[in-house]
Amino acid sequence: MKTISVIGTGYVGLVTGTCLADMGNTVTCIDIDPDKIACLKRGEMPIYEPGLKELVDRNVDADRLHFTTSYAEGLAGAEFIFIAVNTPTADDKGADMRHVTAAALSIAEHLDHDAIIVTKSTMPVGSGDLVSEIISRHLAHPATRFAVVSNPEFLAQGTAVRNFQMPDRVVLGSLDRDAAQRVAELYLPLRATIMVTDLYTAEMIKYASNAFLATKISFINEMARVCERLGADIKEVAVGMGYDQRIGKFHLEAGVGFGGSCFGKDVSALSHMAAQAGLHPQMLNAVMEINNDQRRLVVDKLLAILGTLRGATVAVWGLAFKPNTDDMRDAPAIDIVNALVAQGASVRAYDPVARETARAALGDTHITYCADAYDAAADADAVIIVTHWNEFKAINPQRLRAIMRRAIVIDGRNIYQPETMMSAGFVYRGIGRAMRGLEPNGDGAAPRLAPATLARRSRAHRGAARVKPE
Ligand code: NAD
């Protein structure tokens, strides 16, 4: 069993450190954020990630997992030093490498024994060389030998522990094949496919993978707009496409667009890298453009129904950038809430876990943070579904209809069947959904009901009107 340091105790670092400890290694997680480390030392989680707390507790109890703000303490005896610090978007839209260079400098100042530096942060192609140079130039103990191995992380928040423990692949890249082999041995217990390549290729695999996933989302969102105009249903189109193994069924969900700390920043950084290399990355730029437009779509759909948002009360269900996380970084909800407020609406928002992170991102001047989904919808003119938490899928349409001032649902994640919601008396808009029994409508047009649907709807509506709020 190995002695490992993990620098950066965020979504990636904490999961990596904890899972490596759970595999029997002794791990010390280092972070410069004293509040985060104090919180972890108290046994509390600084982030929400399903299954992580139990795993942290188990490994802390087994004395395999430790937390510190001290590099001297954290690097002591470490054979492997993982760098998992944040690489946000810089002002020029490239990757901001300040945290990586600071971590490399701190390693150089404190490393007094041979070690392998494993870069988990997503870093522009060639950054492994930069880390190497910084450490070499500033080594406090010049006799120390080290190698740098790129090991990009592919986990997704919300399923991070499972993704780490059962990865589709582990990618390792280094000029030093022996060092890469030693890192590969750390991962052997996972019985995963391990790909060993050169440093630049490993770094590029991460960017290319995220750019491809983001492209799938922007592609299906563009198809959704086409479906909406032509009367086809994007959900069924995606199912039909997904049967083709060359396409695959994942990441074909039309909605409010991607968010989070990775897709946008990585597509942007890759585009920046390509442009700096003299290329014109037109597809990457289109992916971002479509995604930015997509965030406005739900607000535009509501505006088309109401005519104006001034004075309207809008319930926003879901704030985190995806379910099962509290992460608000680049969450579509931020743009959506800001657009609603800018147009004069008041917002009643609810998210099962992201309330505090949302408050930090959005403030509370124009937003009321509510206790649950029904509380948010009470007396609202419309509900906009932004994050597809499971609990929203299980709502009772009649109960919802009865507590709202006006029955409008803008389903930014296509979690409901249009027929079900319309039968319950709602004016319903999804993203790229066929309005069966209705004539196809564009964003601006009110749906025109076919006679059979009208009859069904009015029966359902009469029934719904008798339902009292619980
Ligand atoms: P994060 O912001 O959640 O965590 C980064 C942590 O690093 C913070 O706690 C911060 O205090 C700490 N830190 C910054 N500078 C430091 C320093 N010099 N020394 C010690 N600690 C320092 O970030 P994250 O989401 O975990 O992402 C980390 C990296 O992994 C990024 O490059 C990201 O692109 C990549 N990545 C993220 C995900 C994801 O889903 N979040 C998935 C794959 C890859």
XYZ file of C-alpha atoms and ligand atoms in Angstrom:
514
model
C 0.000 0.000 0.000
C 1.245 3.437 -0.938
C 1.560 6.832 0.715
C -0.226 9.458 -1.356
C -0.822 13.224 -1.193
C -3.701 14.882 -2.983
C -3.445 18.649 -3.483
C -6.833 20.353 -3.775
C -9.746 18.959 -1.820
C -12.621 19.878 -4.113
C -15.010 17.677 -6.090
C -12.147 15.827 -7.788
C -9.463 15.910 -5.076
C -11.704 14.798 -2.224
C -13.215 11.965 -4.246
C -9.792 10.888 -5.545
C -8.156 10.999 -2.124
C -11.018 9.207 -0.424
C -11.302 6.475 -3.042
C -7.530 5.911 -3.059
C -7.661 5.600 0.742
C -10.538 3.167 0.429
C -8.295 1.026 -1.765
C -5.971 0.660 1.250
C -3.511 3.509 0.642
C -2.586 6.143 3.205
C -3.733 9.484 1.837
C -3.270 13.059 3.005
C -5.404 15.715 1.332
C -3.912 19.210 1.268
C -5.925 22.370 0.658
C -5.080 26.056 1.062
C -8.657 26.745 2.153
C -8.534 26.521 5.968
C -12.345 26.473 6.265
C -12.570 23.444 3.999
C -9.926 21.550 5.948
C -11.470 22.523 9.310
C -14.850 21.341 8.055
C -13.407 17.980 6.947
C -11.577 17.580 10.251
C -14.887 18.084 12.063
C -16.321 15.246 9.996
C -18.484 17.543 7.853
C -18.601 17.625 4.050
C -17.741 20.900 2.304
C -19.536 19.641 -0.834
C -22.548 17.467 -1.558
C -21.697 14.277 -3.417
C -23.793 11.121 -2.940
C -22.019 8.385 -0.962
C -18.934 10.484 -0.244
C -19.510 11.223 3.431
C -19.830 7.548 4.355
C -16.625 6.778 2.477
C -14.738 9.681 4.073
C -15.913 8.659 7.563
C -14.907 5.035 7.012
C -11.397 5.918 5.889
C -10.826 8.602 8.515
C -11.883 6.061 11.152
C -9.433 3.547 9.657
C -6.671 6.210 9.954
C -6.020 6.037 6.210
C -7.356 9.499 5.293
C -6.033 12.787 6.679
C -6.548 16.483 5.958
C -4.149 19.380 6.312
C -3.369 22.885 5.095
C 0.357 22.222 5.527
C 2.402 21.121 2.501
C 5.253 20.051 4.810
C 2.918 17.720 6.694
C 0.935 16.636 3.646
C 3.877 15.748 1.411
C 5.828 13.856 4.098
C 6.764 10.436 2.721
C 4.379 10.677 -0.262
C 5.379 8.456 -3.182
C 2.615 9.913 -5.350
C 1.469 13.543 -5.296
C -1.798 14.201 -7.116
C -2.547 17.765 -8.235
C -6.322 18.284 -8.311
C -6.630 22.053 -7.984
C -9.096 24.133 -9.971
C -8.279 25.441 -13.470
C -11.053 27.975 -14.114
C -11.520 30.148 -17.177
C -9.028 33.014 -17.423
C -9.888 36.494 -18.693
C -8.655 35.572 -22.177
C -10.990 32.476 -22.148
C -8.046 30.103 -21.841
C -7.370 28.013 -18.712
C -6.272 29.920 -15.629
C -3.203 28.025 -14.452
C -2.475 30.098 -11.366
C -3.548 27.393 -8.925
C -1.555 24.703 -10.714
C 1.599 26.817 -10.793
C 1.137 27.722 -7.115
C 0.730 24.031 -6.240
C 3.844 23.129 -8.286
C 5.813 25.832 -6.490
C 4.685 24.583 -3.087
C 5.680 21.033 -4.049
C 9.137 22.281 -5.083
C 9.567 24.107 -1.789
C 8.620 21.139 0.385
C 9.561 17.970 -1.488
C 12.562 16.318 0.161
C 12.296 12.826 -1.351
C 11.717 11.203 -4.753
C 8.093 11.209 -5.914
C 5.781 10.959 -8.891
C 3.640 14.028 -9.554
C 0.264 13.029 -11.002
C -1.690 15.850 -12.658
C -5.438 15.278 -12.349
C -6.484 18.856 -12.982
C -7.674 19.538 -16.534
C -4.778 21.515 -17.997
C -3.919 22.784 -21.482
C -1.800 20.524 -23.636
C 1.820 20.973 -22.608
C 1.069 21.912 -18.998
C 2.799 18.793 -17.677
C 6.031 20.308 -19.001
C 5.216 23.557 -17.221
C 4.713 21.715 -13.913
C 8.012 19.902 -14.470
C 9.878 23.119 -15.195
C 8.498 24.944 -12.146
C 9.372 22.105 -9.819
C 12.868 21.625 -11.313
C 13.619 25.330 -11.136
C 12.497 25.772 -7.528
C 13.413 22.471 -5.870
C 14.530 23.197 -2.310
C 16.341 19.844 -2.276
C 18.003 19.685 -5.718
C 18.993 16.018 -5.361
C 15.309 15.058 -5.340
C 14.089 13.222 -8.446
C 10.566 13.359 -9.721
C 8.505 12.524 -12.807
C 5.241 14.036 -14.014
C 2.372 11.801 -15.150
C -0.865 13.206 -16.563
C -3.915 11.345 -15.275
C -6.954 13.371 -16.371
C -10.154 12.806 -14.424
C -13.408 11.886 -16.144
C -15.776 11.622 -13.170
C -19.121 13.399 -13.274
C -20.462 15.215 -10.232
C -23.457 13.460 -8.750
C -21.977 10.041 -9.588
C -18.364 10.857 -8.768
C -17.619 8.032 -6.336
C -19.043 5.374 -8.659
C -17.255 6.918 -11.647
C -13.926 6.845 -9.799
C -14.388 3.285 -8.610
C -15.703 1.981 -11.937
C -14.116 4.179 -14.593
C -14.695 3.600 -18.306
C -10.932 4.022 -18.634
C -7.895 5.354 -16.796
C -5.676 7.514 -19.002
C -2.007 8.009 -18.099
C 0.469 10.056 -20.077
C 4.165 10.616 -19.472
C 7.549 10.795 -21.100
C 8.641 8.498 -18.275
C 6.961 5.160 -18.994
C 8.208 3.615 -15.714
C 6.516 6.398 -13.754
C 3.309 5.898 -15.737
C 3.535 2.167 -15.035
C 3.834 2.818 -11.299
C 0.731 5.018 -11.380
C -1.038 2.293 -13.380
C -0.309 -0.137 -10.548
C -2.212 2.128 -8.142
C -5.304 1.633 -10.290
C -4.983 -2.130 -10.796
C -7.521 -2.983 -8.039
C -10.204 -1.178 -10.084
C -9.772 -3.710 -12.943
C -10.326 -0.874 -15.388
C -8.985 -0.367 -18.890
C -5.728 1.552 -18.474
C -4.371 3.468 -21.441
C -0.769 4.646 -21.291
C 0.291 7.312 -23.761
C 2.458 10.411 -23.933
C 1.900 13.491 -21.805
C 0.418 15.767 -24.469
C -1.934 13.109 -25.779
C -3.281 12.349 -22.295
C -3.919 16.043 -21.677
C -5.662 16.333 -25.050
C -7.848 13.247 -24.441
C -9.504 15.073 -21.563
C -10.301 18.197 -23.588
C -11.422 16.239 -26.632
C -13.708 14.072 -24.467
C -15.390 17.008 -22.761
C -15.695 18.908 -26.033
C -17.346 15.888 -27.642
C -19.837 15.482 -24.779
C -20.651 19.196 -24.922
C -21.053 18.914 -28.693
C -23.593 16.101 -28.264
C -25.631 18.328 -25.965
C -25.517 21.342 -28.271
C -26.285 19.093 -31.239
C -29.390 17.619 -29.634
C -30.491 21.085 -28.510
C -30.241 22.328 -32.073
C -32.213 19.290 -33.230
C -34.816 20.106 -30.553
C -35.356 23.531 -32.075
C -35.818 21.938 -35.486
C -38.216 19.321 -34.047
C -40.254 22.030 -32.378
C -40.750 23.892 -35.634
C -41.506 20.790 -37.673
C -43.709 18.952 -35.180
C -41.389 16.043 -34.325
C -40.593 14.942 -30.775
C -36.939 15.275 -29.720
C -37.227 12.677 -26.941
C -38.286 10.017 -29.392
C -35.843 11.252 -32.007
C -33.051 10.817 -29.424
C -34.236 7.307 -28.550
C -34.343 6.386 -32.218
C -30.874 7.819 -32.785
C -29.476 6.134 -29.691
C -30.228 2.621 -30.963
C -27.427 3.191 -33.451
C -24.317 1.999 -31.655
C -22.195 4.467 -33.591
C -24.212 7.257 -31.955
C -24.980 5.804 -28.521
C -27.879 6.750 -26.283
C -26.125 8.954 -23.723
C -25.906 12.741 -23.632
C -28.752 13.167 -26.066
C -31.119 14.973 -23.714
C -32.415 18.294 -24.971
C -32.833 20.929 -22.281
C -31.597 24.229 -20.943
C -28.032 23.476 -22.034
C -24.957 22.282 -20.200
C -23.464 23.982 -17.171
C -21.087 23.178 -14.362
C -17.418 23.833 -13.897
C -16.159 21.721 -16.793
C -17.908 21.661 -20.179
C -18.067 25.397 -20.764
C -14.615 26.112 -19.420
C -12.991 23.175 -21.206
C -14.606 23.899 -24.592
C -13.573 27.503 -24.177
C -9.995 26.563 -23.197
C -9.704 24.122 -26.105
C -11.005 26.725 -28.511
C -8.442 29.163 -27.102
C -5.635 26.605 -27.516
C -6.684 25.917 -31.098
C -6.913 29.619 -31.926
C -3.490 30.231 -30.429
C -2.175 27.468 -32.652
C -3.495 29.391 -35.656
C -6.668 27.350 -36.181
C -10.272 28.453 -36.476
C -12.205 26.114 -34.147
C -15.603 26.858 -35.642
C -17.400 23.813 -34.266
C -16.238 24.466 -30.700
C -17.392 28.062 -31.007
C -20.786 26.933 -32.321
C -21.155 24.524 -29.379
C -20.784 27.453 -26.987
C -23.030 29.741 -28.999
C -25.853 27.192 -29.103
C -25.474 26.580 -25.387
C -25.670 30.268 -24.530
C -28.811 30.650 -26.643
C -30.346 27.571 -25.069
C -30.305 29.124 -21.614
C -32.562 31.949 -22.808
C -35.073 29.630 -24.427
C -37.171 28.840 -21.355
C -37.503 32.519 -20.505
C -38.443 33.314 -24.121
C -41.083 30.586 -24.063
C -42.640 32.042 -20.927
C -42.501 35.543 -22.337
C -44.282 34.335 -25.472
C -47.150 33.021 -23.343
C -47.454 35.895 -20.877
C -46.580 38.807 -23.159
C -44.596 40.418 -20.352
C -42.815 39.132 -17.267
C -43.223 42.387 -15.373
C -45.068 41.600 -12.146
C -45.126 37.849 -12.790
C -44.176 35.377 -10.087
C -42.122 32.520 -11.459
C -41.220 29.349 -9.586
C -37.823 27.980 -10.573
C -37.422 24.300 -9.750
C -33.803 23.238 -9.508
C -30.815 25.550 -9.276
C -27.734 23.298 -9.247
C -26.240 22.697 -12.693
C -27.377 19.070 -12.523
C -29.147 16.771 -10.043
C -27.313 15.196 -7.100
C -24.894 18.057 -6.628
C -24.951 21.410 -4.845
C -22.588 22.905 -7.441
C -23.743 26.221 -8.905
C -20.658 26.885 -11.031
C -21.875 28.100 -14.432
C -25.341 26.708 -13.655
C -27.958 27.575 -16.320
C -30.201 28.619 -13.401
C -28.002 31.667 -12.851
C -28.676 33.037 -16.350
C -32.332 32.009 -16.224
C -33.033 33.613 -12.836
C -31.127 36.758 -13.801
C -33.081 37.039 -17.076
C -36.396 36.623 -15.219
C -35.469 39.252 -12.649
C -34.144 41.633 -15.327
C -37.523 41.436 -17.041
C -39.407 42.304 -13.888
C -40.449 38.892 -12.547
C -40.103 37.830 -8.947
C -38.607 34.395 -8.492
C -39.520 31.726 -5.966
C -36.761 29.127 -6.169
C -36.301 25.648 -4.789
C -33.453 23.159 -4.984
C -33.196 20.045 -2.788
C -29.532 20.636 -1.865
C -28.160 23.750 -3.572
C -29.976 26.376 -1.510
C -26.876 27.824 0.170
C -24.568 27.602 -2.852
C -27.356 29.207 -4.910
C -27.744 31.990 -2.380
C -23.990 32.625 -2.664
C -24.241 32.717 -6.476
C -27.519 34.614 -6.871
C -27.999 36.624 -3.679
C -31.465 36.997 -2.235
C -32.602 40.433 -3.318
C -35.152 39.311 -5.899
C -35.406 35.639 -4.996
C -37.301 33.814 -2.310
C -35.714 30.469 -1.460
C -38.517 28.032 -0.728
C -38.850 24.932 1.418
C -40.078 22.609 -1.320
C -41.347 22.513 -4.885
C -45.003 23.175 -3.969
C -44.013 26.021 -1.675
C -42.146 27.622 -4.595
C -45.146 27.171 -6.908
C -47.725 28.609 -4.506
C -49.520 31.519 -6.224
C -46.953 31.475 -9.037
C -47.849 32.336 -12.608
C -45.503 29.709 -13.958
C -43.075 26.964 -13.012
C -39.809 26.621 -14.914
C -38.014 23.311 -14.453
C -34.283 23.928 -14.665
C -32.716 20.880 -12.958
C -34.199 17.396 -13.332
C -34.132 16.267 -9.738
C -36.138 13.046 -9.351
C -38.545 14.617 -6.875
C -39.851 16.938 -9.615
C -40.716 13.924 -11.738
C -42.978 12.676 -8.958
C -45.157 15.774 -8.508
C -48.915 15.540 -8.469
C -50.096 17.689 -11.415
C -53.542 18.260 -9.910
C -52.116 19.432 -6.620
C -49.737 21.725 -8.452
C -52.495 23.080 -10.663
C -54.619 23.878 -7.628
C -52.008 25.968 -5.828
C -50.774 28.038 -8.782
C -52.236 31.382 -9.808
C -51.859 30.484 -13.483
C -51.195 26.984 -14.728
C -48.087 27.319 -16.869
C -45.198 24.843 -16.851
C -42.043 25.439 -18.863
C -40.253 22.128 -18.682
C -36.615 22.917 -19.396
C -35.646 19.270 -18.918
C -38.502 17.454 -20.642
C -39.374 15.471 -17.526
C -43.134 15.385 -18.157
C -45.292 14.059 -20.949
C -46.931 17.018 -22.694
C -50.252 15.134 -22.854
C -50.274 14.494 -19.099
C -49.609 18.091 -18.216
C -52.064 19.493 -20.723
C -54.755 17.053 -19.598
C -54.194 18.363 -16.082
C -54.993 21.855 -17.324
C -51.526 23.282 -17.812
C -50.210 25.387 -20.613
C -47.139 23.241 -21.125
C -43.962 23.845 -23.081
C -41.071 21.430 -23.227
C -37.928 21.652 -25.333
C -38.488 20.238 -28.804
C -41.579 18.226 -27.865
C -44.290 17.245 -30.265
C -47.612 18.569 -29.026
C -49.647 15.476 -29.875
C -53.284 16.291 -30.430
C -52.208 19.881 -30.893
C -50.989 21.560 -33.992
C -47.218 22.115 -33.927
C -46.430 25.478 -32.469
C -43.365 27.647 -32.554
C -42.163 29.540 -29.510
C -44.562 32.396 -30.016
C -47.745 30.593 -30.904
C -50.292 29.521 -28.347
C -51.107 25.831 -28.821
C -54.276 25.149 -30.746
C -56.063 22.167 -29.306
C -57.484 19.452 -31.509
C -61.155 18.739 -30.659
C -60.480 15.338 -29.015
C -57.776 16.790 -26.799
C -59.955 19.736 -25.924
C -62.676 17.428 -24.694
C -60.187 15.336 -22.718
C -58.564 18.415 -21.283
C -61.765 20.055 -20.189
C -62.870 16.828 -18.451
C -59.477 16.610 -16.719
C -59.546 20.287 -15.885
C -62.989 20.047 -14.288
C -61.704 17.129 -12.197
C -58.549 18.993 -11.254
C -60.423 22.052 -10.113
C -62.009 20.003 -7.333
C -58.625 18.989 -5.894
C -57.817 20.997 -2.795
C -54.237 21.819 -1.785
C -52.926 19.294 0.751
P -12.749 22.614 -6.919
O -12.773 24.075 -7.105
O -13.947 21.932 -6.374
O -11.536 22.223 -5.979
C -10.263 22.749 -6.126
C -9.621 22.840 -4.751
O -8.255 23.177 -4.906
C -10.234 23.934 -3.869
O -10.643 23.348 -2.648
C -9.102 24.931 -3.670
O -9.121 25.556 -2.404
C -7.897 24.041 -3.831
N -6.666 24.748 -4.179
C -6.502 25.762 -5.077
N -5.211 26.114 -5.122
C -4.539 25.326 -4.256
C -3.172 25.196 -3.884
N -2.229 25.966 -4.422
N -2.840 24.264 -2.963
C -3.795 23.475 -2.406
N -5.097 23.542 -2.723
C -5.460 24.452 -3.650
O -12.338 22.001 -8.322
P -12.784 20.583 -8.932
O -14.159 20.672 -9.475
O -12.452 19.511 -7.956
O -11.813 20.497 -10.199
C -10.442 20.278 -10.041
C -9.829 19.989 -11.399
O -10.385 18.768 -11.921
C -10.137 21.063 -12.450
O -9.023 21.183 -13.307
C -11.295 20.484 -13.215
O -11.363 20.950 -14.542
C -10.992 19.002 -13.186
N -12.172 18.138 -13.279
C -13.299 18.455 -12.601
C -14.396 17.601 -12.658
C -15.672 17.939 -11.924
O -16.689 17.300 -12.209
N -15.680 18.884 -10.999
C -14.330 16.430 -13.402
C -13.163 16.123 -14.072
C -12.065 16.986 -13.996
